[in-house]
PDB file of N, CA and C and ligand atoms in Angstrom:
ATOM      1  N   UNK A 251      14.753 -26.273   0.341  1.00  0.00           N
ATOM      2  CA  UNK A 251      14.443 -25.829  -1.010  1.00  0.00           C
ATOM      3  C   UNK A 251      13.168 -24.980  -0.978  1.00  0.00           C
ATOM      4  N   UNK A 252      13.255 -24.170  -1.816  1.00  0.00           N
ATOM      5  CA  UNK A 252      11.894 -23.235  -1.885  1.00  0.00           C
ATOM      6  C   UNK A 252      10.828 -23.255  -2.419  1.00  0.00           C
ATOM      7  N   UNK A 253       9.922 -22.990  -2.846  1.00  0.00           N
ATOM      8  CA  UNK A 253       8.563 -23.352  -3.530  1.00  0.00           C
ATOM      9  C   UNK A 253       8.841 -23.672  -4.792  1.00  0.00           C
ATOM     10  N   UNK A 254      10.078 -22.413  -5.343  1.00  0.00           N
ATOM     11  CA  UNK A 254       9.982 -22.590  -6.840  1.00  0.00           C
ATOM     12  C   UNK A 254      11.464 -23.502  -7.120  1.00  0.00           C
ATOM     13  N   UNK A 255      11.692 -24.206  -6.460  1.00  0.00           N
ATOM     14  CA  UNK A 255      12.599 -25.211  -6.862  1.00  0.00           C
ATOM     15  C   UNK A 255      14.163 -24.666  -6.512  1.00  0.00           C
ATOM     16  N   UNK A 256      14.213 -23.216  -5.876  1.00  0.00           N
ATOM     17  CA  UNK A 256      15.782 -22.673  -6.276  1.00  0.00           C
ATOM     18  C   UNK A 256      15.704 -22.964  -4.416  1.00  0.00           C
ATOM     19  N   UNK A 257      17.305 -23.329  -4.259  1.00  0.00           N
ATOM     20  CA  UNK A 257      17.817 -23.253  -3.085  1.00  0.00           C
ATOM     21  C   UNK A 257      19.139 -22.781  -3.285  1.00  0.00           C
ATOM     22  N   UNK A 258      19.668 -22.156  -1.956  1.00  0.00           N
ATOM     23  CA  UNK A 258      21.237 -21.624  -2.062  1.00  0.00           C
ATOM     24  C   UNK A 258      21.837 -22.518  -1.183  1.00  0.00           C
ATOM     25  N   UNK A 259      23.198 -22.557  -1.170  1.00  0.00           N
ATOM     26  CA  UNK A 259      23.917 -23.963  -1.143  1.00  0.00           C
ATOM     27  C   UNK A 259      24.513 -23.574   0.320  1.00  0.00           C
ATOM     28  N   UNK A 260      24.686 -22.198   0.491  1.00  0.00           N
ATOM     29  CA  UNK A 260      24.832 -22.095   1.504  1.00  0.00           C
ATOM     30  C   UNK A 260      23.294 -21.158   2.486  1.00  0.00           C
ATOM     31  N   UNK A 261      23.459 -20.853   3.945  1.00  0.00           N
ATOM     32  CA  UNK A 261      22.266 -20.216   4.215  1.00  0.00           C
ATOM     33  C   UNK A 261      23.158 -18.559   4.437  1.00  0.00           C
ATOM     34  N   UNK A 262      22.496 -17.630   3.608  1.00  0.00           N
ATOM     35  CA  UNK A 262      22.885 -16.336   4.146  1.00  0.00           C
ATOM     36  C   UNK A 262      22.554 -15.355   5.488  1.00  0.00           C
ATOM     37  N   UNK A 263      23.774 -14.905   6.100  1.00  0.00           N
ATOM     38  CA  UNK A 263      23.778 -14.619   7.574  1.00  0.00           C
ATOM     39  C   UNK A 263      22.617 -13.716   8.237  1.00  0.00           C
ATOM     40  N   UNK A 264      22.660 -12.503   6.657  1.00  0.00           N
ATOM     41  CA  UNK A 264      22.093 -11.634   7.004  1.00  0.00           C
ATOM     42  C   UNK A 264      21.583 -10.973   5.795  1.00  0.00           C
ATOM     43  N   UNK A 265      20.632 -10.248   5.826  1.00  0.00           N
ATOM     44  CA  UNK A 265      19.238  -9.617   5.228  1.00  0.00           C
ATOM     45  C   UNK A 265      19.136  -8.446   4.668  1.00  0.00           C
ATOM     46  N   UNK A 266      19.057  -7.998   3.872  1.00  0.00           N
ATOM     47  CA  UNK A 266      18.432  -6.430   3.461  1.00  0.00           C
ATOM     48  C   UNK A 266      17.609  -6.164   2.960  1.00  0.00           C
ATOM     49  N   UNK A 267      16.992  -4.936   3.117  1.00  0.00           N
ATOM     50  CA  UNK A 267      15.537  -4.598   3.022  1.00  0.00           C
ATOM     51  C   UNK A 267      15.295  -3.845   1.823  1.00  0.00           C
ATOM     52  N   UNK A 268      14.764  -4.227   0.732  1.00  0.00           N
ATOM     53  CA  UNK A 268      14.622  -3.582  -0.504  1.00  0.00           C
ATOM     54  C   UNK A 268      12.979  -3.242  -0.995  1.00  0.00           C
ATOM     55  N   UNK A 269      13.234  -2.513  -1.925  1.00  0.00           N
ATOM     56  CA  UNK A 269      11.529  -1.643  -1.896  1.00  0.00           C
ATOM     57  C   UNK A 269      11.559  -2.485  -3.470  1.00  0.00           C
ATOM     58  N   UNK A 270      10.237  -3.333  -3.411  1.00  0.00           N
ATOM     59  CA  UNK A 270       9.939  -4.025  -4.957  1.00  0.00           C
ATOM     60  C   UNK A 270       8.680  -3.581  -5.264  1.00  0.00           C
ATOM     61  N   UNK A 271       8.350  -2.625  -6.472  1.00  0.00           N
ATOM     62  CA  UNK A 271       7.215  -2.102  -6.599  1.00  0.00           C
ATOM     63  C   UNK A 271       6.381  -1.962  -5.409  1.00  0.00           C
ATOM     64  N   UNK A 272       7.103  -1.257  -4.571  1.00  0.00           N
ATOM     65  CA  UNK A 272       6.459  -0.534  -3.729  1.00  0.00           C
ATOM     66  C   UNK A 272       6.502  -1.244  -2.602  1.00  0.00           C
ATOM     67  N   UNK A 273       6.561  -3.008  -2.235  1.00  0.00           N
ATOM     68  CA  UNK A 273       6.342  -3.423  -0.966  1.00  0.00           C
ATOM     69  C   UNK A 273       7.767  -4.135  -0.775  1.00  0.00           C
ATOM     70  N   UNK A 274       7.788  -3.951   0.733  1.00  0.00           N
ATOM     71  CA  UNK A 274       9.375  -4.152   0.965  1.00  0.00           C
ATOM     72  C   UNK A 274       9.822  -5.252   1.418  1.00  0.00           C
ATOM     73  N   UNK A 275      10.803  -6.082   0.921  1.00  0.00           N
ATOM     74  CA  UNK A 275      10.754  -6.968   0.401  1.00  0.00           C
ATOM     75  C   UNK A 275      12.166  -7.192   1.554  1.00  0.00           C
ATOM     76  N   UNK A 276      13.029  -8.676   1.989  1.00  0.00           N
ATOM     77  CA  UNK A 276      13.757  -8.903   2.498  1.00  0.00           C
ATOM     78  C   UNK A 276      14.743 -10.164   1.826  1.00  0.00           C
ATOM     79  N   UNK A 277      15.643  -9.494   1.557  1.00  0.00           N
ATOM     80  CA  UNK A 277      16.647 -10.354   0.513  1.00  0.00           C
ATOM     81  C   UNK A 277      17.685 -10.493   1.327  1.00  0.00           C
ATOM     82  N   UNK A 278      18.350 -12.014   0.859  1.00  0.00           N
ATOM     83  CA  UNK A 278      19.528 -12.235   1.263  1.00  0.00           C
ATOM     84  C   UNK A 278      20.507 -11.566   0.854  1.00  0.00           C
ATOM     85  N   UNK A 279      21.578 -10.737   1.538  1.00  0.00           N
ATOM     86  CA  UNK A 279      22.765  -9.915   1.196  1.00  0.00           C
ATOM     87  C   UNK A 279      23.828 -10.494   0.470  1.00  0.00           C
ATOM     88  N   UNK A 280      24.234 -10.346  -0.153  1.00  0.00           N
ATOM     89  CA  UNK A 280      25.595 -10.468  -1.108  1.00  0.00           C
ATOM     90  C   UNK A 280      24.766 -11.168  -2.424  1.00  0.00           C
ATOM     91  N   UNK A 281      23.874 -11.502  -2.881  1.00  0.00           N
ATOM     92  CA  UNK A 281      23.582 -12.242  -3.925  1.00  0.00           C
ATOM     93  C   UNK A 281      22.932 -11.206  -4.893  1.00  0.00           C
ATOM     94  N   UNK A 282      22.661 -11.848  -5.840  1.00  0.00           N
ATOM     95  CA  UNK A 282      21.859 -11.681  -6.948  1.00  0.00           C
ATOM     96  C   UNK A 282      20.569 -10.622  -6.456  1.00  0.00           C
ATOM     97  N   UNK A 283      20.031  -9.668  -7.167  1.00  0.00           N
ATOM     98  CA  UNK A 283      18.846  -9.609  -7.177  1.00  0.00           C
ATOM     99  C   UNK A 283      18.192 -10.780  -7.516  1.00  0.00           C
ATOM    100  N   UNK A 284      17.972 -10.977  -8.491  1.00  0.00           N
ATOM    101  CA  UNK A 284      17.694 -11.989  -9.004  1.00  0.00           C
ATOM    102  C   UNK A 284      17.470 -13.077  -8.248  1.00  0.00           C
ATOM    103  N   UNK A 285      18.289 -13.556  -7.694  1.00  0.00           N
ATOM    104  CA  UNK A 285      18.388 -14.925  -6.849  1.00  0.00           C
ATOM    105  C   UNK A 285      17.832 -14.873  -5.311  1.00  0.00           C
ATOM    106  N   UNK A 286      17.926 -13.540  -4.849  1.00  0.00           N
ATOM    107  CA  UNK A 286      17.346 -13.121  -3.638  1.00  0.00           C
ATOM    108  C   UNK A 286      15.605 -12.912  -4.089  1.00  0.00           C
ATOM    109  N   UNK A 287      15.423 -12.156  -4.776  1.00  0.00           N
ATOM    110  CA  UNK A 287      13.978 -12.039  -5.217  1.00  0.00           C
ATOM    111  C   UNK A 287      12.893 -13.781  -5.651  1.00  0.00           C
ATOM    112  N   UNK A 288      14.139 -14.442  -6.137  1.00  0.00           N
ATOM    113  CA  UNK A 288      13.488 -16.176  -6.316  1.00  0.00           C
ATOM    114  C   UNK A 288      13.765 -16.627  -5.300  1.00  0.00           C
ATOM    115  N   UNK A 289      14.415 -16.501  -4.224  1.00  0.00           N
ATOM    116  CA  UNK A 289      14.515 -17.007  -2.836  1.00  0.00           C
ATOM    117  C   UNK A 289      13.522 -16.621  -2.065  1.00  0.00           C
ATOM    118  N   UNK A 290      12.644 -15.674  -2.236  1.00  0.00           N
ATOM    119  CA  UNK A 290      11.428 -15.717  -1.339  1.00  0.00           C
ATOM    120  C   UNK A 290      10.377 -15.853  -2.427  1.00  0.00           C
ATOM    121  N   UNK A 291       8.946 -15.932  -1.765  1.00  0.00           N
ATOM    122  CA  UNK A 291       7.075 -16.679  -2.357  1.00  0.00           C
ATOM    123  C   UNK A 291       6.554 -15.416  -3.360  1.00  0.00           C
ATOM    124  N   UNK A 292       7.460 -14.036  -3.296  1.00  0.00           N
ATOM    125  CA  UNK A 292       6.869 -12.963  -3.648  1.00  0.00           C
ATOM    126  C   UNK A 292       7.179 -12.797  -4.963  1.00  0.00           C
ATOM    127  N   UNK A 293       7.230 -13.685  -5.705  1.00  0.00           N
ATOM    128  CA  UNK A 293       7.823 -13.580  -7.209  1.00  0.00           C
ATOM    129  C   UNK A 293       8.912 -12.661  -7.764  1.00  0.00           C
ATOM    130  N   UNK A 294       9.162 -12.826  -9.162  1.00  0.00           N
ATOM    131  CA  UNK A 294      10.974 -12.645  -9.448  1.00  0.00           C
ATOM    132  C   UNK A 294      10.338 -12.185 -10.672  1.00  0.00           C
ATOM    133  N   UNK A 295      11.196 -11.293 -11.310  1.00  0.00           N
ATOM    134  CA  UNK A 295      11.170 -10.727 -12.819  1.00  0.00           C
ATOM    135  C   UNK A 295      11.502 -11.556 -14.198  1.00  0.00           C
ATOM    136  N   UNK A 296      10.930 -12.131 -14.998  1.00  0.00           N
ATOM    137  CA  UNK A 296      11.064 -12.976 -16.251  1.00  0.00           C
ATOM    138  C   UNK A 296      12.705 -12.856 -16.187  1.00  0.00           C
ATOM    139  N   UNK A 297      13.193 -13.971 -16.647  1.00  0.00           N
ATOM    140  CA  UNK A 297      14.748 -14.492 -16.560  1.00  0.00           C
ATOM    141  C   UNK A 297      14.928 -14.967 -17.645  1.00  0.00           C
ATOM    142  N   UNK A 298      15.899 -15.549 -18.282  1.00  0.00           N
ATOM    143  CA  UNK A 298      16.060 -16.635 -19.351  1.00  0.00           C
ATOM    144  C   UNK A 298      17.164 -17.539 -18.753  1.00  0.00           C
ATOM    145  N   UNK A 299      18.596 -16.370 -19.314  1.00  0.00           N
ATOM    146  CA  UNK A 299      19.831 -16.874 -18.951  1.00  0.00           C
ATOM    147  C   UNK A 299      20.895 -16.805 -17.484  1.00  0.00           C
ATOM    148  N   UNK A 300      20.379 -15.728 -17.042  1.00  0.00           N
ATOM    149  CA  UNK A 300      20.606 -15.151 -15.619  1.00  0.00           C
ATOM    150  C   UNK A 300      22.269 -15.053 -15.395  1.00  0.00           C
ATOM    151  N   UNK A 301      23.084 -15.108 -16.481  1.00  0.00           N
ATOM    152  CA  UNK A 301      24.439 -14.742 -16.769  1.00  0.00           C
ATOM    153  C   UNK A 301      24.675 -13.160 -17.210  1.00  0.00           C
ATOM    154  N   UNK A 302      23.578 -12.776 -17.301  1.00  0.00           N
ATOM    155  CA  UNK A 302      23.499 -11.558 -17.929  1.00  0.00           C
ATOM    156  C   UNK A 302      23.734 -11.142 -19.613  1.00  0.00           C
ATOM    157  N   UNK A 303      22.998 -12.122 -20.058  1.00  0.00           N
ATOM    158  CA  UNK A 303      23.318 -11.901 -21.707  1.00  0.00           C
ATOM    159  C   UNK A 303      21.845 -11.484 -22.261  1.00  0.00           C
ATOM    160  N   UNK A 304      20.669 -12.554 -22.084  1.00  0.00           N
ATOM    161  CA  UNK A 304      20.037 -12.066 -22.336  1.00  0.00           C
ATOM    162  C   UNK A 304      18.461 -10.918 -22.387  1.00  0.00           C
ATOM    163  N   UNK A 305      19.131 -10.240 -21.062  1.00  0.00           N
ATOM    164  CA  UNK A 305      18.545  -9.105 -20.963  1.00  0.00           C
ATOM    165  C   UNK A 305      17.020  -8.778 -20.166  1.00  0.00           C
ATOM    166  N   UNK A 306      16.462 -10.182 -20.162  1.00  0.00           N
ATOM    167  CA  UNK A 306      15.040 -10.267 -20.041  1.00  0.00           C
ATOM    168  C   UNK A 306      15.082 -10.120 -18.704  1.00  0.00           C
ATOM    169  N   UNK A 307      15.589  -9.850 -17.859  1.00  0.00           N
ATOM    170  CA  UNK A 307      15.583  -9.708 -16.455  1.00  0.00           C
ATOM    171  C   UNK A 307      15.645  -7.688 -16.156  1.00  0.00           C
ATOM    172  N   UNK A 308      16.112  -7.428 -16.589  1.00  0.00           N
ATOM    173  CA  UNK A 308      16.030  -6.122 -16.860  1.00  0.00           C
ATOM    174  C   UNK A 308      15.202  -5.141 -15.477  1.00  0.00           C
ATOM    175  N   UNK A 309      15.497  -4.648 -14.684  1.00  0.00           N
ATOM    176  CA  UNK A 309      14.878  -3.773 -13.766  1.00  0.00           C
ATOM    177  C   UNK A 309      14.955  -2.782 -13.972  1.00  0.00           C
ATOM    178  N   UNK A 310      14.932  -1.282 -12.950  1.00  0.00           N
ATOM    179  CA  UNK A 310      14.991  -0.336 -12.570  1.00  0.00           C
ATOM    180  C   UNK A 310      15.218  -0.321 -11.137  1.00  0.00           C
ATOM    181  N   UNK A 311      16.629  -0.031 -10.580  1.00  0.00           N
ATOM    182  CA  UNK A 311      16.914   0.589  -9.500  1.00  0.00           C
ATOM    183  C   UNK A 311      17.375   1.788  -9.128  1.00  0.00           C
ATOM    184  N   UNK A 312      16.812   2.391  -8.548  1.00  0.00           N
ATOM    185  CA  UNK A 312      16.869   3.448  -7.876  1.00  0.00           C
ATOM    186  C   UNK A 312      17.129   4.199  -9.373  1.00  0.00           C
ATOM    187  N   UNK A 313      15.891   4.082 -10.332  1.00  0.00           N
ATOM    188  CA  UNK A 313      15.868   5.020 -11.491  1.00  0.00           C
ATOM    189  C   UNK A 313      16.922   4.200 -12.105  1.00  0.00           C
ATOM    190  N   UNK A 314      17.817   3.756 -12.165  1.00  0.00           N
ATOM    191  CA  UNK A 314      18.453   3.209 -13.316  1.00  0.00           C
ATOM    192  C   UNK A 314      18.587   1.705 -14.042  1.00  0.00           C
ATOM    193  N   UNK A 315      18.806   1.613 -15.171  1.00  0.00           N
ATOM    194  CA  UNK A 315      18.195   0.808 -15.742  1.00  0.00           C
ATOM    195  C   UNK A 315      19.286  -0.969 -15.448  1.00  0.00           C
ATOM    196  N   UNK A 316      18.723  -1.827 -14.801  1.00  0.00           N
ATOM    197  CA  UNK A 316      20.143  -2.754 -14.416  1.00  0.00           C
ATOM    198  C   UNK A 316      19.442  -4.023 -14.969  1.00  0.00           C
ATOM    199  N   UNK A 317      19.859  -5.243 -14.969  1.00  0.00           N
ATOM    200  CA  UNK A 317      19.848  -6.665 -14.953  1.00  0.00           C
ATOM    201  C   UNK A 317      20.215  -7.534 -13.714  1.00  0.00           C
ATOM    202  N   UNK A 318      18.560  -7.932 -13.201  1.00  0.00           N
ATOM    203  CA  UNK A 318      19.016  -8.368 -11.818  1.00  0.00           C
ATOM    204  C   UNK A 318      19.467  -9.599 -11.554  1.00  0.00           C
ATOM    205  N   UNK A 319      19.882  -9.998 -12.570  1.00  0.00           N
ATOM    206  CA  UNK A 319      21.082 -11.219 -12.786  1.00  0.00           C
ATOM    207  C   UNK A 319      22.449 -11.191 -12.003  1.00  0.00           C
ATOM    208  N   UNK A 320      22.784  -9.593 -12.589  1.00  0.00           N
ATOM    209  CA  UNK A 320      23.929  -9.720 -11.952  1.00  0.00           C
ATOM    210  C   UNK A 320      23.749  -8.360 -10.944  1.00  0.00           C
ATOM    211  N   UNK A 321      23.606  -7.263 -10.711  1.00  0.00           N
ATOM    212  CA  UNK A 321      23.018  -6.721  -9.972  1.00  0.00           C
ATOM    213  C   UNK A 321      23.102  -7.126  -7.970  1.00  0.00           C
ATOM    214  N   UNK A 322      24.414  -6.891  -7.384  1.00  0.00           N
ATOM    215  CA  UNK A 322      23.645  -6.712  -6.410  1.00  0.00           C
ATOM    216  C   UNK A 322      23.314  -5.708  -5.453  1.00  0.00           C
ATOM    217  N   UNK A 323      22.013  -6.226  -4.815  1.00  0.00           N
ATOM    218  CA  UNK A 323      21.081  -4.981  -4.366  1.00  0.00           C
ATOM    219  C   UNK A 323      22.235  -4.630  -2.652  1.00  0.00           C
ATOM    220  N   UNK A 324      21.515  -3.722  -2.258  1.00  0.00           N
ATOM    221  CA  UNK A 324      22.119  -2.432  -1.064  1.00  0.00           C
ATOM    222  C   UNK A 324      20.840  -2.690  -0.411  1.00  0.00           C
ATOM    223  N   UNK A 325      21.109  -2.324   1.315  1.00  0.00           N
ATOM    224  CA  UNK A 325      20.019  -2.104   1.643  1.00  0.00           C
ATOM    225  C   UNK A 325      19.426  -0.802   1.723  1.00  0.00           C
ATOM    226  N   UNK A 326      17.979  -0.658   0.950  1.00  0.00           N
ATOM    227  CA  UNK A 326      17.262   0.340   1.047  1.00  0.00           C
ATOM    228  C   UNK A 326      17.035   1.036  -0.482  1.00  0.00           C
ATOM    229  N   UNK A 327      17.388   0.049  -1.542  1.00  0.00           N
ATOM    230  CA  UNK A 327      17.127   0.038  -2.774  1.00  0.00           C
ATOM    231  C   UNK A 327      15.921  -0.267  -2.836  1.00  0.00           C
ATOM    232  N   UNK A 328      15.432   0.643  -4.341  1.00  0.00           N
ATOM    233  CA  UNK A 328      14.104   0.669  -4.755  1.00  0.00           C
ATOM    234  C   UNK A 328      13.880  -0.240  -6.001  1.00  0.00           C
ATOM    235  N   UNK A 329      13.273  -0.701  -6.222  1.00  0.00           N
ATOM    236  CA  UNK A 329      12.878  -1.725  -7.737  1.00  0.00           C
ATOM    237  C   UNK A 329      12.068  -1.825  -8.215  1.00  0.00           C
ATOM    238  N   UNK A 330      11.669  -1.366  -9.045  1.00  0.00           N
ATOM    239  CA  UNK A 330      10.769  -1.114 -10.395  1.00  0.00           C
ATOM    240  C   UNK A 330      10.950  -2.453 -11.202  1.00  0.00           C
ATOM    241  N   UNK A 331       9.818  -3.296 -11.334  1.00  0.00           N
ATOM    242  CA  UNK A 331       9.936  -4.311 -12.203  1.00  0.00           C
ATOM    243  C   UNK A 331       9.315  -3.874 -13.473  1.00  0.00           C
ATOM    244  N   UNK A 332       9.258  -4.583 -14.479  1.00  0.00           N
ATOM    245  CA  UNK A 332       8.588  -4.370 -15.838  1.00  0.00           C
ATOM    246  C   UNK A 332       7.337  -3.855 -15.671  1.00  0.00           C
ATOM    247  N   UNK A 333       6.472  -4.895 -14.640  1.00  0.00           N
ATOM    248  CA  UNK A 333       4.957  -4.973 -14.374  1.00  0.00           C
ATOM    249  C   UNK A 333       4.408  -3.285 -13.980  1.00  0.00           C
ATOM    250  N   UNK A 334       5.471  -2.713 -13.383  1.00  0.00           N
ATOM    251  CA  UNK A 334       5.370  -1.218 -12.924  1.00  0.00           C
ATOM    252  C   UNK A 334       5.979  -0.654 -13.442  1.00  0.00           C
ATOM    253  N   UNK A 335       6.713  -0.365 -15.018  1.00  0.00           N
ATOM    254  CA  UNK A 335       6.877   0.224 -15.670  1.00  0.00           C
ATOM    255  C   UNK A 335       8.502   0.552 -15.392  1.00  0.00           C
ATOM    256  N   UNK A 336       9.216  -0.545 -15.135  1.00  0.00           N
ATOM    257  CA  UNK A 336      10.461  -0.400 -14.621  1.00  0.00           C
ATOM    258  C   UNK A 336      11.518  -1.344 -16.032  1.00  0.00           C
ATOM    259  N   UNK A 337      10.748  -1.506 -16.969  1.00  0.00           N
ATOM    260  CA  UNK A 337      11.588  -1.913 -18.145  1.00  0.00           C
ATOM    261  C   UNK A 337      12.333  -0.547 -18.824  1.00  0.00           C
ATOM    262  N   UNK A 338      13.458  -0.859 -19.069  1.00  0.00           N
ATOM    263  CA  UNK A 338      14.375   0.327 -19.729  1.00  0.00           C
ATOM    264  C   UNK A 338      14.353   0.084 -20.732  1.00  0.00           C
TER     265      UNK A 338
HETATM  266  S1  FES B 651      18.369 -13.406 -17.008  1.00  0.00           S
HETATM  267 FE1  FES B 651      19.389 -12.965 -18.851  1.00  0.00          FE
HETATM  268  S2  FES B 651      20.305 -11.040 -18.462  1.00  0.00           S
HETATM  269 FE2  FES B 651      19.433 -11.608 -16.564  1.00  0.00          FE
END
């Protein structure tokens, strides 16, 4: 289990490398932004419902405006959180 209480049920094989306000960040492949970004110590973007309804998760990838709820990332994606002006 991880610092902030979230664990995945299974362990993912393999990794991709994503740019989060600028520092690059290593997420588990096939999941969530969202859930990859709360899977590592480097903090995650305000959430509520994480079904994708209510919105508060909200990024910017690669310039466009997504919900990293459901959202999943590629390797070599860029992410703009709120904090850096990545709210749409
Ligand atoms: S957490 Fe509600 S839309 Fe993503």
């Amino acid at each position: 289990m991880s610092e902030r209480g979230f664990r995945f049920i299974d362990t993912p094989e393999t990794a991709i490398e994503v740019t989060v306000d600028g520092a690059l960040r290593h997420l588990p492949a096939g999941r969530s932004l969202l859930a990859g970004l709360l899977a590592t110590a480097d903090g995650a973007p305000d959430f509520f419902c994480a079904i994708g309804q209510c919105q508060r998760c909200r990024v910017r990838v690669n310039g466009t405006s997504e919900v990293a709820c459901l959202y999943t990332p590629r390797d070599g994606d860029t992410v703009e959180t709120p904090e850096t002006g990545g709210r749409a």
